[in-house]
Short mmCIF file of C-alpha atoms in Angstrom, two decimals:
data_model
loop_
_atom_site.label_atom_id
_atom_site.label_comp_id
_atom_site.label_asym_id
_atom_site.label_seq_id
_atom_site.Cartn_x
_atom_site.Cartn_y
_atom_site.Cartn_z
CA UNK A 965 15.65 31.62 14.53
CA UNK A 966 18.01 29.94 11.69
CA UNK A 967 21.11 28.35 12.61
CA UNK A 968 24.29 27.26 10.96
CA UNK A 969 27.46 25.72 11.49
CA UNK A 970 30.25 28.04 12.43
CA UNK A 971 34.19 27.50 12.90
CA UNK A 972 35.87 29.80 15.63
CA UNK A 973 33.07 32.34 15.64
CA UNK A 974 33.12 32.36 11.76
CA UNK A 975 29.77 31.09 9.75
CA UNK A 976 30.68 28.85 7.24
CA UNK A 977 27.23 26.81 6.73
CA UNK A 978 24.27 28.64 5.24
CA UNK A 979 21.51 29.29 7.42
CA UNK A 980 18.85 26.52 8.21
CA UNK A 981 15.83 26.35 9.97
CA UNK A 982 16.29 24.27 12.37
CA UNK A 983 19.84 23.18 14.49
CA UNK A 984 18.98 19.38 13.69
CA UNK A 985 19.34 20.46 9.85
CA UNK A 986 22.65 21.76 10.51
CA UNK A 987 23.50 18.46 12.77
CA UNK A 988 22.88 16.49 9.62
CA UNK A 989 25.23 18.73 7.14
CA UNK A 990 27.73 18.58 9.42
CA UNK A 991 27.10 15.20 9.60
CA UNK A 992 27.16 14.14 5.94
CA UNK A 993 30.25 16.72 5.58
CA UNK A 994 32.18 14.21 8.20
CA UNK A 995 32.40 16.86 11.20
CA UNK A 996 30.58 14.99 13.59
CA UNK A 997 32.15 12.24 15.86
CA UNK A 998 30.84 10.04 18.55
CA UNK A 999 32.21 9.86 21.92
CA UNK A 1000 32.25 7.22 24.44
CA UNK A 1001 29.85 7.30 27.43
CA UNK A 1002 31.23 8.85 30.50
CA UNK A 1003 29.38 8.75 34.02
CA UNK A 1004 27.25 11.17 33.60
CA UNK A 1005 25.39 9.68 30.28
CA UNK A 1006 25.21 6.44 29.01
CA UNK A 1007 26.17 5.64 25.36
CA UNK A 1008 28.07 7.31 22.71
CA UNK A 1009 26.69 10.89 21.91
CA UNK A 1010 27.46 13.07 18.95
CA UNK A 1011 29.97 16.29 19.11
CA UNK A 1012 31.47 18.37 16.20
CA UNK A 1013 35.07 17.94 15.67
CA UNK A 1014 37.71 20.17 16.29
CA UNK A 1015 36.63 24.00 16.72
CA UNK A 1016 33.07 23.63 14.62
CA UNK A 1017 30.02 24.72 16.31
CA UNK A 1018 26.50 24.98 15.45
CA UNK A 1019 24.79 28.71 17.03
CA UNK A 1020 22.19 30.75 16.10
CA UNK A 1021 22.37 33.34 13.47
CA UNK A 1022 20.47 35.70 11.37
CA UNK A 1023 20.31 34.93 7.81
CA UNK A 1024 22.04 36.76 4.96
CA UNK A 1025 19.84 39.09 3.15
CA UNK A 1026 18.37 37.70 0.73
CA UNK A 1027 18.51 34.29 1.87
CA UNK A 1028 15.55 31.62 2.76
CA UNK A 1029 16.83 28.83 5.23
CA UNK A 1030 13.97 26.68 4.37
CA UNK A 1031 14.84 26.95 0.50
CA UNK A 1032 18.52 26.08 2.10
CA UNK A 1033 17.13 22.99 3.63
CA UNK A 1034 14.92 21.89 0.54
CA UNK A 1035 18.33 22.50 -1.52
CA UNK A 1036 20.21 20.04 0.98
CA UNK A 1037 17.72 17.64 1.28
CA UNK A 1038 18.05 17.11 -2.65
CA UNK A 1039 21.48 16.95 -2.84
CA UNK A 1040 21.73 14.57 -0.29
CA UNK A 1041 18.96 12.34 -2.28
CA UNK A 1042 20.79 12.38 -5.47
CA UNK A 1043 23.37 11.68 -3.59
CA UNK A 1044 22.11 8.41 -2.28
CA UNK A 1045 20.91 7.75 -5.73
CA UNK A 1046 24.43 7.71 -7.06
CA UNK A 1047 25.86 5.64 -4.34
CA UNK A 1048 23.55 2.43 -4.63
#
């Protein structure tokens, strides 16, 4: 099942494959923060900010979530590339 990143109930991420592929847009697009540890588990751990969630969904006709990913992965490359 593909998943995406949504924002009070509204999808505003393409679909992915996988949820870890939409923790790393959300990531790169600044929406994730890390908390501090609280009693129940140790060290800082990842949420999304604000009202952003990532949940399953069907993709949009039409659309491949693995040519989604490939397309992300890229960008993110060439972004790297620009940056060093």
């Amino acid at each position: 099942m593909p998943y995406a990143l949504f924002c009070n109930d509204a999808q505003i991420s393409k679909a992915y494959p996988d949820e870890s592929d939409v923790w790393r847009l959300a990531q790169r697009s600044g929406l994730v923060v890390d908390v501090t540890a609280d009693d129940n588990r140790p060290g800082p751990r990842r949420v999304l900010d604000n009202d952003y969630e990532i949940k399953p969904c069907r993709a949009a006709q039409g659309e491949d979530p693995a040519r989604n990913k490939a397309e992300a992965d890229r960008q993110a490359r060439m972004e790297l590339e620009l940056n060093s």
